[in-house]
CSV table of N, CA and C in Angstrom, one decimal:
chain,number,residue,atom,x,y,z
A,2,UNK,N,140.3,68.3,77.4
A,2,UNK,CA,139.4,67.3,77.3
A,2,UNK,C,139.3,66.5,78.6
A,3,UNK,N,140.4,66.4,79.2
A,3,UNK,CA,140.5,65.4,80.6
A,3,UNK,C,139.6,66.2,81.5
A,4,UNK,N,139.4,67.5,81.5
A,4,UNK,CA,138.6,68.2,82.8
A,4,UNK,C,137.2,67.8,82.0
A,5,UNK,N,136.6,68.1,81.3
A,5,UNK,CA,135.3,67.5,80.4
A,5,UNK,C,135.1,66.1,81.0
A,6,UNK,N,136.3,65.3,80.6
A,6,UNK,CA,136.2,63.9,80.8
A,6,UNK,C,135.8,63.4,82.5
A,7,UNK,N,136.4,64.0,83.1
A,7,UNK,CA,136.1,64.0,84.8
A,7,UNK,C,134.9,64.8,85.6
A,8,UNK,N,134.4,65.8,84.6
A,8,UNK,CA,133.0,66.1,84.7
A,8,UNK,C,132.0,65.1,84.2
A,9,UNK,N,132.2,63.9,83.5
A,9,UNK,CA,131.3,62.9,82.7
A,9,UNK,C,130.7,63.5,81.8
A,10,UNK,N,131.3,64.6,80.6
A,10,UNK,CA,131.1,64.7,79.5
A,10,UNK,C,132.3,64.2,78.7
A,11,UNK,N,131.7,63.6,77.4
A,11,UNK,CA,132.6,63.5,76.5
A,11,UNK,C,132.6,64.2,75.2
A,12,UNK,N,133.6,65.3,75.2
A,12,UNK,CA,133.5,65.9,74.1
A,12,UNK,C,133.6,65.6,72.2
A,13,UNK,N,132.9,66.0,71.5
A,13,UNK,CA,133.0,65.3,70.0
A,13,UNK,C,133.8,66.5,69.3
A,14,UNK,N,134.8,67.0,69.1
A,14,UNK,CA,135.4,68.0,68.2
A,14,UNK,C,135.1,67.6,67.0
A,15,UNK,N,135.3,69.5,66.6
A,15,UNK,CA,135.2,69.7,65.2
A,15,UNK,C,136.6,70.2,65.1
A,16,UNK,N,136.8,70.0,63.5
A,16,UNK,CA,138.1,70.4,62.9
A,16,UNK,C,138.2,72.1,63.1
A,17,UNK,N,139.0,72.7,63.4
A,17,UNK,CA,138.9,74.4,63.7
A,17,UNK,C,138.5,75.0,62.3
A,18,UNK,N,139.2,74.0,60.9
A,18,UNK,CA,138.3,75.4,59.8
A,18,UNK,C,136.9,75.3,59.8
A,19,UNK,N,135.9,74.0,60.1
A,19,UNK,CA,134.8,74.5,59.9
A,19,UNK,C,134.6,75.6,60.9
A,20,UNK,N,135.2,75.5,62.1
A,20,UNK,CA,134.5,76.7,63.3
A,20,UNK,C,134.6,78.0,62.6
A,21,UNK,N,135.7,77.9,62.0
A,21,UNK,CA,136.0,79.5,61.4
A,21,UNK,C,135.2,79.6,60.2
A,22,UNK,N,135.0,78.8,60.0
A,22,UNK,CA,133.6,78.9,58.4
A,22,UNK,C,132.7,79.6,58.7
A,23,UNK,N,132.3,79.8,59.9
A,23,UNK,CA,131.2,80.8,60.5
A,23,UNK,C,131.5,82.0,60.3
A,24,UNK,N,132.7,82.9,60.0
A,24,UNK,CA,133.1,83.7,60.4
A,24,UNK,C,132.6,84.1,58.9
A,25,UNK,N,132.7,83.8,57.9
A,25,UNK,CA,132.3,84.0,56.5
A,25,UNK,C,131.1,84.6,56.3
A,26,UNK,N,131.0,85.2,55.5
A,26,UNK,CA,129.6,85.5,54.8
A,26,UNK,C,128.7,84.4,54.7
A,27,UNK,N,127.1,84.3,55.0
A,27,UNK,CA,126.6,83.4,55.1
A,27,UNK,C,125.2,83.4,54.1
A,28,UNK,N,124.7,82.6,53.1
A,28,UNK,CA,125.4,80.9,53.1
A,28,UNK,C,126.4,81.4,52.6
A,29,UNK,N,127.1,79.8,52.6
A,29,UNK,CA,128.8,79.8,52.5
A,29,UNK,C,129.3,80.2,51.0
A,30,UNK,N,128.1,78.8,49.9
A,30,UNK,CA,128.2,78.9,48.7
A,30,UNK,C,129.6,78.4,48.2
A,31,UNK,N,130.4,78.6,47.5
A,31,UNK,CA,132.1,78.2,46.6
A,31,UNK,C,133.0,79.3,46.8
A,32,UNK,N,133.4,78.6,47.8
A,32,UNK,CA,135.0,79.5,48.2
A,32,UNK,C,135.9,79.0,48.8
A,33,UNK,N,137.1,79.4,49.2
A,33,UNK,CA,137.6,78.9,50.7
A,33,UNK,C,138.2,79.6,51.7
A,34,UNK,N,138.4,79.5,52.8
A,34,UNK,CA,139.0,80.3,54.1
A,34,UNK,C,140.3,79.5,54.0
A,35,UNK,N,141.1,80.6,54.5
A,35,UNK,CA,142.8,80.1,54.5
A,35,UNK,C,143.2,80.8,55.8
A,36,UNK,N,143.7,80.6,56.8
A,36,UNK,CA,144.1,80.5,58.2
A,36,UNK,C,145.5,80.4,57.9
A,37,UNK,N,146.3,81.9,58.5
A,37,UNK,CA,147.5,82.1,58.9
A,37,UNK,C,148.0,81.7,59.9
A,38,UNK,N,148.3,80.6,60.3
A,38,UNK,CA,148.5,80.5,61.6
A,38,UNK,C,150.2,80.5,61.9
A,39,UNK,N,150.7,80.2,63.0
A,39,UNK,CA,152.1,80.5,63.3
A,39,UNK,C,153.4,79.4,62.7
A,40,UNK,N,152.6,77.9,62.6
A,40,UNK,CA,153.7,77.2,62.0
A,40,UNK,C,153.1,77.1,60.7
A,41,UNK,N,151.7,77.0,60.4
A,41,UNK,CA,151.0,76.6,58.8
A,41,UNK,C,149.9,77.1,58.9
A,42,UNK,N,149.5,77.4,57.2
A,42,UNK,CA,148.6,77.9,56.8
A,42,UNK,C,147.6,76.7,56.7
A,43,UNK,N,146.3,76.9,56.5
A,43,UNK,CA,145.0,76.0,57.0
A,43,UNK,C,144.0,76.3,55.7
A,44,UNK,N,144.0,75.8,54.6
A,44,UNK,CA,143.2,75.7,53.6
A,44,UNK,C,141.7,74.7,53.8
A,45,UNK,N,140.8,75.4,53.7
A,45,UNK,CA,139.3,74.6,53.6
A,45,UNK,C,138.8,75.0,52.3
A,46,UNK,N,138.1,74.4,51.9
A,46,UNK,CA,137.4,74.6,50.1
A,46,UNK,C,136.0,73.9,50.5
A,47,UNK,N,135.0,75.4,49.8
A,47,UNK,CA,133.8,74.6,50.0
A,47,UNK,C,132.8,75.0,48.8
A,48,UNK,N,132.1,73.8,48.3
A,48,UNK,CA,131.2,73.8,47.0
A,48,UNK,C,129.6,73.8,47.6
A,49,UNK,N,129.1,74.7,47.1
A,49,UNK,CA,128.1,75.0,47.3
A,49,UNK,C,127.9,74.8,48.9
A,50,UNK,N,128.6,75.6,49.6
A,50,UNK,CA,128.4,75.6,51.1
A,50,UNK,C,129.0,73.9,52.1
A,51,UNK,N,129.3,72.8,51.3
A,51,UNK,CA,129.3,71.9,51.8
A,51,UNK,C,131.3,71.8,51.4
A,52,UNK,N,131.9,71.3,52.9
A,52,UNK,CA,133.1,71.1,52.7
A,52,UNK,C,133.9,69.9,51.9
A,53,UNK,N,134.8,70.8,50.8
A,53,UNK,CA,135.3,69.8,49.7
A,53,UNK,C,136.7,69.0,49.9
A,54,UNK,N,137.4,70.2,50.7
A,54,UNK,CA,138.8,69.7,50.9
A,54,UNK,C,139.1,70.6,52.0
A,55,UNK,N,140.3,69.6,52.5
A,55,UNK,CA,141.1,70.8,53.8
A,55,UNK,C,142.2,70.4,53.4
A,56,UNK,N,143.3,71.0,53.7
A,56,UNK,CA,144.7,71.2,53.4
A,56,UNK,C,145.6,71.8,54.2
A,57,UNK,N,146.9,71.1,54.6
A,57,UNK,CA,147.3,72.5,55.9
A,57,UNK,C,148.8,72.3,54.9
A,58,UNK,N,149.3,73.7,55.2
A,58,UNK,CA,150.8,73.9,54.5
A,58,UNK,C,151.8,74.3,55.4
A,59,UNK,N,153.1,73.3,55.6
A,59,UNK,CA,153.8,74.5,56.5
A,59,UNK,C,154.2,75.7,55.8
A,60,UNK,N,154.9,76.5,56.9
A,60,UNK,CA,154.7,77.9,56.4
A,60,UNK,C,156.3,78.3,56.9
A,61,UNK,N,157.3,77.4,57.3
A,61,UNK,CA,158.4,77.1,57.2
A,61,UNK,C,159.1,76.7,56.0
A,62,UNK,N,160.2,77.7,55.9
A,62,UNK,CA,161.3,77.1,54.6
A,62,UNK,C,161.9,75.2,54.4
A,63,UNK,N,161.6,74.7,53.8
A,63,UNK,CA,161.9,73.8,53.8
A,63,UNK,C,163.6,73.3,53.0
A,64,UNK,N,164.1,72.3,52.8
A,64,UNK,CA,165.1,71.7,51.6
A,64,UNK,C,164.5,71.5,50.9
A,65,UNK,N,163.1,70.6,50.8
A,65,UNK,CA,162.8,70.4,49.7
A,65,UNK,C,162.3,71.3,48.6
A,66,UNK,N,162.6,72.3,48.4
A,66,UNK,CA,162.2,73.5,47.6
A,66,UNK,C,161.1,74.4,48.1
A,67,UNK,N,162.1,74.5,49.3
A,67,UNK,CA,160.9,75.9,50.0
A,67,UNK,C,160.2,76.7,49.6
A,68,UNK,N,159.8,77.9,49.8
A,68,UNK,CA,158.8,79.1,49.9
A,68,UNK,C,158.1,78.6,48.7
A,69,UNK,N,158.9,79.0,47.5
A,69,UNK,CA,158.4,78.6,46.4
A,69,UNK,C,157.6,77.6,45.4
A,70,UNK,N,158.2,76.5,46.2
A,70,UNK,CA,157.2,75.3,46.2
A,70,UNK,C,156.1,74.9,46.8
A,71,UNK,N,156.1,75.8,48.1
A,71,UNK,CA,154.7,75.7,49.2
A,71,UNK,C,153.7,76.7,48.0
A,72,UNK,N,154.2,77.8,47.7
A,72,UNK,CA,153.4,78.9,47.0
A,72,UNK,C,152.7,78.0,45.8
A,73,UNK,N,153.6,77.0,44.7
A,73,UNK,CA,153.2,76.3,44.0
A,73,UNK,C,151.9,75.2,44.1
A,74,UNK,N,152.5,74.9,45.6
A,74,UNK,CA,151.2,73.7,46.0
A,74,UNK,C,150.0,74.3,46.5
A,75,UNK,N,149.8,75.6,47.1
A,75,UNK,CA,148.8,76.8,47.6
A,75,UNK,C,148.2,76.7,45.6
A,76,UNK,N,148.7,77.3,45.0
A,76,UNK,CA,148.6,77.6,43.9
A,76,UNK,C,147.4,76.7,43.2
A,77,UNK,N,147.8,75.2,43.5
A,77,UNK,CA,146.9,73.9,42.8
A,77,UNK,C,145.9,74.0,43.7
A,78,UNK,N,146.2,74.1,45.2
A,78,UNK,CA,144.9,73.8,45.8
A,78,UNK,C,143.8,75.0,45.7
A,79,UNK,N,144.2,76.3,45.3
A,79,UNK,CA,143.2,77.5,45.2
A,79,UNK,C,142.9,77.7,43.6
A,80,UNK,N,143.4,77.0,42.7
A,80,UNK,CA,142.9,77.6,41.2
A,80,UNK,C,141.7,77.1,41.2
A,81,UNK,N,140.7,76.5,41.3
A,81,UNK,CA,139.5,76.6,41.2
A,81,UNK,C,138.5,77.4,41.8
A,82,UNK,N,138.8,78.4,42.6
A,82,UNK,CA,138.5,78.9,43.7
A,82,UNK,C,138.2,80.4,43.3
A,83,UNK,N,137.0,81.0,43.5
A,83,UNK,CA,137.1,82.0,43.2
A,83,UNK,C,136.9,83.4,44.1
A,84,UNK,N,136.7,82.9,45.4
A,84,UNK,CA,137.3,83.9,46.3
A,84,UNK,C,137.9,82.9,47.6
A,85,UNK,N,138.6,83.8,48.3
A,85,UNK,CA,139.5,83.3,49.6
A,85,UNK,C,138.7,84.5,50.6
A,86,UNK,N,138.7,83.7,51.8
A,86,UNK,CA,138.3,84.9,52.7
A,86,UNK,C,139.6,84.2,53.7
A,87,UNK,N,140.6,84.6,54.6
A,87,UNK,CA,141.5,84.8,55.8
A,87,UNK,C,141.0,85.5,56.6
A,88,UNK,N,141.4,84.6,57.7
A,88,UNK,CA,141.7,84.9,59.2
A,88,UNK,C,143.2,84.6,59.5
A,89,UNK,N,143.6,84.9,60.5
A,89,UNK,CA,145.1,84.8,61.3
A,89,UNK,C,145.9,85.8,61.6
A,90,UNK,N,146.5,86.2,62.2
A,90,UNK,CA,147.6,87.5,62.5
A,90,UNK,C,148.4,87.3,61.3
A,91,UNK,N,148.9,86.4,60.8
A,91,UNK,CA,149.6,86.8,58.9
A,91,UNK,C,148.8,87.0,58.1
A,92,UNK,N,147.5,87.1,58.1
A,92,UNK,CA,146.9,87.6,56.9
A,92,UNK,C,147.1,88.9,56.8
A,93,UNK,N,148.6,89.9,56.5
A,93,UNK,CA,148.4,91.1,56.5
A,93,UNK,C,147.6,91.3,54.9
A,94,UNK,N,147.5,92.6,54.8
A,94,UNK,CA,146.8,93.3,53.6
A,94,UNK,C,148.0,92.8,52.4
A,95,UNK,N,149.3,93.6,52.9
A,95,UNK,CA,150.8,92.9,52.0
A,95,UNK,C,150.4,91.5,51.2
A,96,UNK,N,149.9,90.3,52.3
A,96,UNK,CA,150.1,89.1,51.9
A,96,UNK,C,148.7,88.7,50.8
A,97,UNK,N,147.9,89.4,51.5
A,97,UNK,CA,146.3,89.1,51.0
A,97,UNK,C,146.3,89.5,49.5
A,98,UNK,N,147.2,90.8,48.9
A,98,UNK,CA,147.6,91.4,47.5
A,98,UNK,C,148.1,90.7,46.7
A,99,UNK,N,149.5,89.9,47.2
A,99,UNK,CA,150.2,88.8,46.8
A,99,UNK,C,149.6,87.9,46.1
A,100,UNK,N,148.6,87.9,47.5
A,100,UNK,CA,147.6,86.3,46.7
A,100,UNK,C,146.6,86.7,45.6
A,101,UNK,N,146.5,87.8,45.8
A,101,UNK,CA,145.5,88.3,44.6
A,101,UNK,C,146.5,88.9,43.1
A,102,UNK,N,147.5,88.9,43.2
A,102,UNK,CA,148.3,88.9,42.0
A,102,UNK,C,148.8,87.5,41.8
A,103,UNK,N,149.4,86.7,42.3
A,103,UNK,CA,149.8,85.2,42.1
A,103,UNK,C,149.0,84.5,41.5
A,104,UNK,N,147.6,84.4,42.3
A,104,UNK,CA,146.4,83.8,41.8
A,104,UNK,C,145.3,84.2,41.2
A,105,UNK,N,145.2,85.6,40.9
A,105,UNK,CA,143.9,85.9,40.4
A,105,UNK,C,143.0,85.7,41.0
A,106,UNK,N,142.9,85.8,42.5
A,106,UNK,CA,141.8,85.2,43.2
A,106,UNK,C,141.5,86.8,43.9
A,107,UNK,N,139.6,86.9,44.2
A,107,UNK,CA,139.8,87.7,45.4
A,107,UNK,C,140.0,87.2,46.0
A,108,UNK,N,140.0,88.0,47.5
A,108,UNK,CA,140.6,87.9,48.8
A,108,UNK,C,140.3,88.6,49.7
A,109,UNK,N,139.7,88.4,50.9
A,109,UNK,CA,138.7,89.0,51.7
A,109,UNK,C,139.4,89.0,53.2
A,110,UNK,N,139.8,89.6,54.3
A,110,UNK,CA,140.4,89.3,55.5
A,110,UNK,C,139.1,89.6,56.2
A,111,UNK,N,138.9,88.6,56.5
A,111,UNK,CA,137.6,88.1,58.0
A,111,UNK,C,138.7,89.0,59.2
A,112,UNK,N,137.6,90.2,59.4
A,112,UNK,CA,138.2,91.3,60.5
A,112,UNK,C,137.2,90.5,61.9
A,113,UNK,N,138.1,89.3,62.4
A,113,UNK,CA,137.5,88.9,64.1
A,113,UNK,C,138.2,89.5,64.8
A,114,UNK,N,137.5,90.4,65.7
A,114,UNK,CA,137.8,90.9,67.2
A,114,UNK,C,138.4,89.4,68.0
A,115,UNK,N,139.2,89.5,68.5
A,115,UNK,CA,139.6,88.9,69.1
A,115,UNK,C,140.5,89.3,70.5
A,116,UNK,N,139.7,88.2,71.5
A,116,UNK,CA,140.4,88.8,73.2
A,116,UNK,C,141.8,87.9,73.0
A,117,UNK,N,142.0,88.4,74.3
A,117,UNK,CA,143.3,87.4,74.9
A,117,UNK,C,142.9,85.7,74.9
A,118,UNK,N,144.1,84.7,74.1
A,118,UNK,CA,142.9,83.4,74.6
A,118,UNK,C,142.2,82.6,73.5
A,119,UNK,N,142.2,84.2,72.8
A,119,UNK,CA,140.7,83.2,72.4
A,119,UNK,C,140.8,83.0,70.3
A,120,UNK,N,140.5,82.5,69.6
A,120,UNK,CA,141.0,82.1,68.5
A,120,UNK,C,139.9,82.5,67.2
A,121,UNK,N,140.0,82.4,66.3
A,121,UNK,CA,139.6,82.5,64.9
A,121,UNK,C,138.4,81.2,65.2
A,122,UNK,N,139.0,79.7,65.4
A,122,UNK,CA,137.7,78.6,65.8
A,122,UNK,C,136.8,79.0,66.7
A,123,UNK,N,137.0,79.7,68.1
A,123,UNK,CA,136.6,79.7,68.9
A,123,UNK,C,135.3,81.1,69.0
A,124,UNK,N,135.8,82.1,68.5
A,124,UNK,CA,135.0,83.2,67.8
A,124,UNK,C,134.0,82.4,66.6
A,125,UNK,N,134.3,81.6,65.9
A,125,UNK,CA,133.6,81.2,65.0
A,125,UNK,C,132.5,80.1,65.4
A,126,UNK,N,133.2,79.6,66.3
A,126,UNK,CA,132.0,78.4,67.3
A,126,UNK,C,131.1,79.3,68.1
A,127,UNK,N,131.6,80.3,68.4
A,127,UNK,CA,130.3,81.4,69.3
A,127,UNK,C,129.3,81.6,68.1
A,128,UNK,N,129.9,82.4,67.3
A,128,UNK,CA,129.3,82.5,66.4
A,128,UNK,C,127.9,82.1,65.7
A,129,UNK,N,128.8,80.1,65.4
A,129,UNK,CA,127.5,79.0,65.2
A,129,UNK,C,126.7,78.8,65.9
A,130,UNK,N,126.8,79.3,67.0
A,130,UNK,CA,125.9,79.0,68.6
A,130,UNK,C,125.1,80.0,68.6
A,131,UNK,N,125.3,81.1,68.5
A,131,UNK,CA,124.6,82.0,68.6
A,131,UNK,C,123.0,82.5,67.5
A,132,UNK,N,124.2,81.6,66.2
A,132,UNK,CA,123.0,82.2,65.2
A,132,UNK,C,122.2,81.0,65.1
A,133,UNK,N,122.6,79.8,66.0
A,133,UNK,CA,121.7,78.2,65.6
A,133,UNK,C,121.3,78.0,64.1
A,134,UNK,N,122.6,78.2,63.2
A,134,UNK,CA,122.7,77.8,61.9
A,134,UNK,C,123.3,76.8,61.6
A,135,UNK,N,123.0,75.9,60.6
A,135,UNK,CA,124.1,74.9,60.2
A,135,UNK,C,123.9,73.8,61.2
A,136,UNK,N,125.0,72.8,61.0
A,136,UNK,CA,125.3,71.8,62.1
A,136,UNK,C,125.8,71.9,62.6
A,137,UNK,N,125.7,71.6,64.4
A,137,UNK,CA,126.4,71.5,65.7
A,137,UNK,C,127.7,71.1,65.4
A,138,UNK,N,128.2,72.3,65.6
A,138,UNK,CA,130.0,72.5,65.6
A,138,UNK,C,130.7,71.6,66.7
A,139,UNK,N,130.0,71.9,68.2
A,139,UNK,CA,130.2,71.2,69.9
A,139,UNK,C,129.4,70.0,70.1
A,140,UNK,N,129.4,69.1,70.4
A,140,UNK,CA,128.5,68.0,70.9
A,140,UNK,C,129.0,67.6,72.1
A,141,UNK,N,128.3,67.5,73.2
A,141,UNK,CA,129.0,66.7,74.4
A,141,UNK,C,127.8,65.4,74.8
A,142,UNK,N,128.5,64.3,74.4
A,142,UNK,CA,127.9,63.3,75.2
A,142,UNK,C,128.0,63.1,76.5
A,143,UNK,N,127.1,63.1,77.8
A,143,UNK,CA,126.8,62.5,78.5
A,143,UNK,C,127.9,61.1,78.7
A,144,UNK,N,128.4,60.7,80.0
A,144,UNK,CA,129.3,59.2,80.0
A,144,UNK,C,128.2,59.0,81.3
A,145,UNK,N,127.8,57.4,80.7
A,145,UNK,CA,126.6,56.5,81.7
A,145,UNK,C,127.8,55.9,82.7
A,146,UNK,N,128.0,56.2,84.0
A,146,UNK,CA,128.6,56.0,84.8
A,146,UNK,C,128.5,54.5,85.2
A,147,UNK,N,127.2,54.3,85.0
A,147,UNK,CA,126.8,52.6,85.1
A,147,UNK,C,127.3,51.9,84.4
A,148,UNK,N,127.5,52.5,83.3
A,148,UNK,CA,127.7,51.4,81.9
A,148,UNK,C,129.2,51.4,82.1
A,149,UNK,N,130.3,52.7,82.1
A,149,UNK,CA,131.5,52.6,82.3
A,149,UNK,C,131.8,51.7,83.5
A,150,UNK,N,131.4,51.5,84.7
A,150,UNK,CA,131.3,50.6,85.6
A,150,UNK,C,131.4,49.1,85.6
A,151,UNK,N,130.6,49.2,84.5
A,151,UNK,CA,129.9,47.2,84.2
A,151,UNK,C,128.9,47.4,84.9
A,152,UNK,N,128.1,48.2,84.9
A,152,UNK,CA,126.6,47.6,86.0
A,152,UNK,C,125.7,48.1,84.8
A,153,UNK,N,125.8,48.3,83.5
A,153,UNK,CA,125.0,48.7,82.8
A,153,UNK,C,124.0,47.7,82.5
């Protein structure tokens, strides 16, 4: 953001699961995308295409009743849900079955090519850009140099 910032843009971020929302079958319609990522999983839920909830889990054993309990709390936040689509290097096929036996849910692994670098959001922000669907994921305002000055 600081190199943006010293260019006199200011960037507006988006949360990374909508970026990856793009990566979905499109419209979006009642589902959610769940994100394997390295310390936690990344739950979004969305109703009729519009986002309902997000949720992040660690994905670390805890004291307070680990594995088991995270699986329980995944559990409440996906029973209404009737398909999951994943992204992340842990969404193996193994884990994706699990979740389709635990929960009764399908389960779909979003196959993104992915380079060196570059992410599940970031593939998914091309994405939105490309196909000019939906709402602007990126916004960069302009900073009035005069106004940050006092001479505005």
């Amino acid at each position: 953001a600081s190199l943006l910032l010293a260019a006199g843009l200011n960037p507006v971020f988006t949360p990374a699961a909508m970026a990856r929302s793009y990566l979905c079958p499109q419209p979006l319609g009642s589902c959610a995308l769940l994100d394997f990522g390295v310390t936690q999983l990344e739950l979004i839920s969305f109703e009729n295409g519009v986002p309902a909830s997000l949720r992040i889990f660690p994905t670390s054993v805890n004291k307070n009743g680990g594995a088991d309990s995270q699986w329980q709390a995944l559990a409440k936040a996906v029973a209404p849900i009737a398909k999951i689509y994943a992204t992340g290097n842990g969404a193996s096929a193994e884990l994706l079955t699990e979740l389709r036996l635990k929960f009764g849910i399908a389960c779909e692994r979003l196959d993104a090519t992915l380079t060196a670098g570059q992410s599940a959001a970031v593939l998914g922000l091309k994405r939105a850009s490309e196909q000019n669907t939906g709402a602007r994921l990126l916004l960069f305002h302009q900073i009035d140099s005069h106004a940050e000055a006092g001479q505005g």
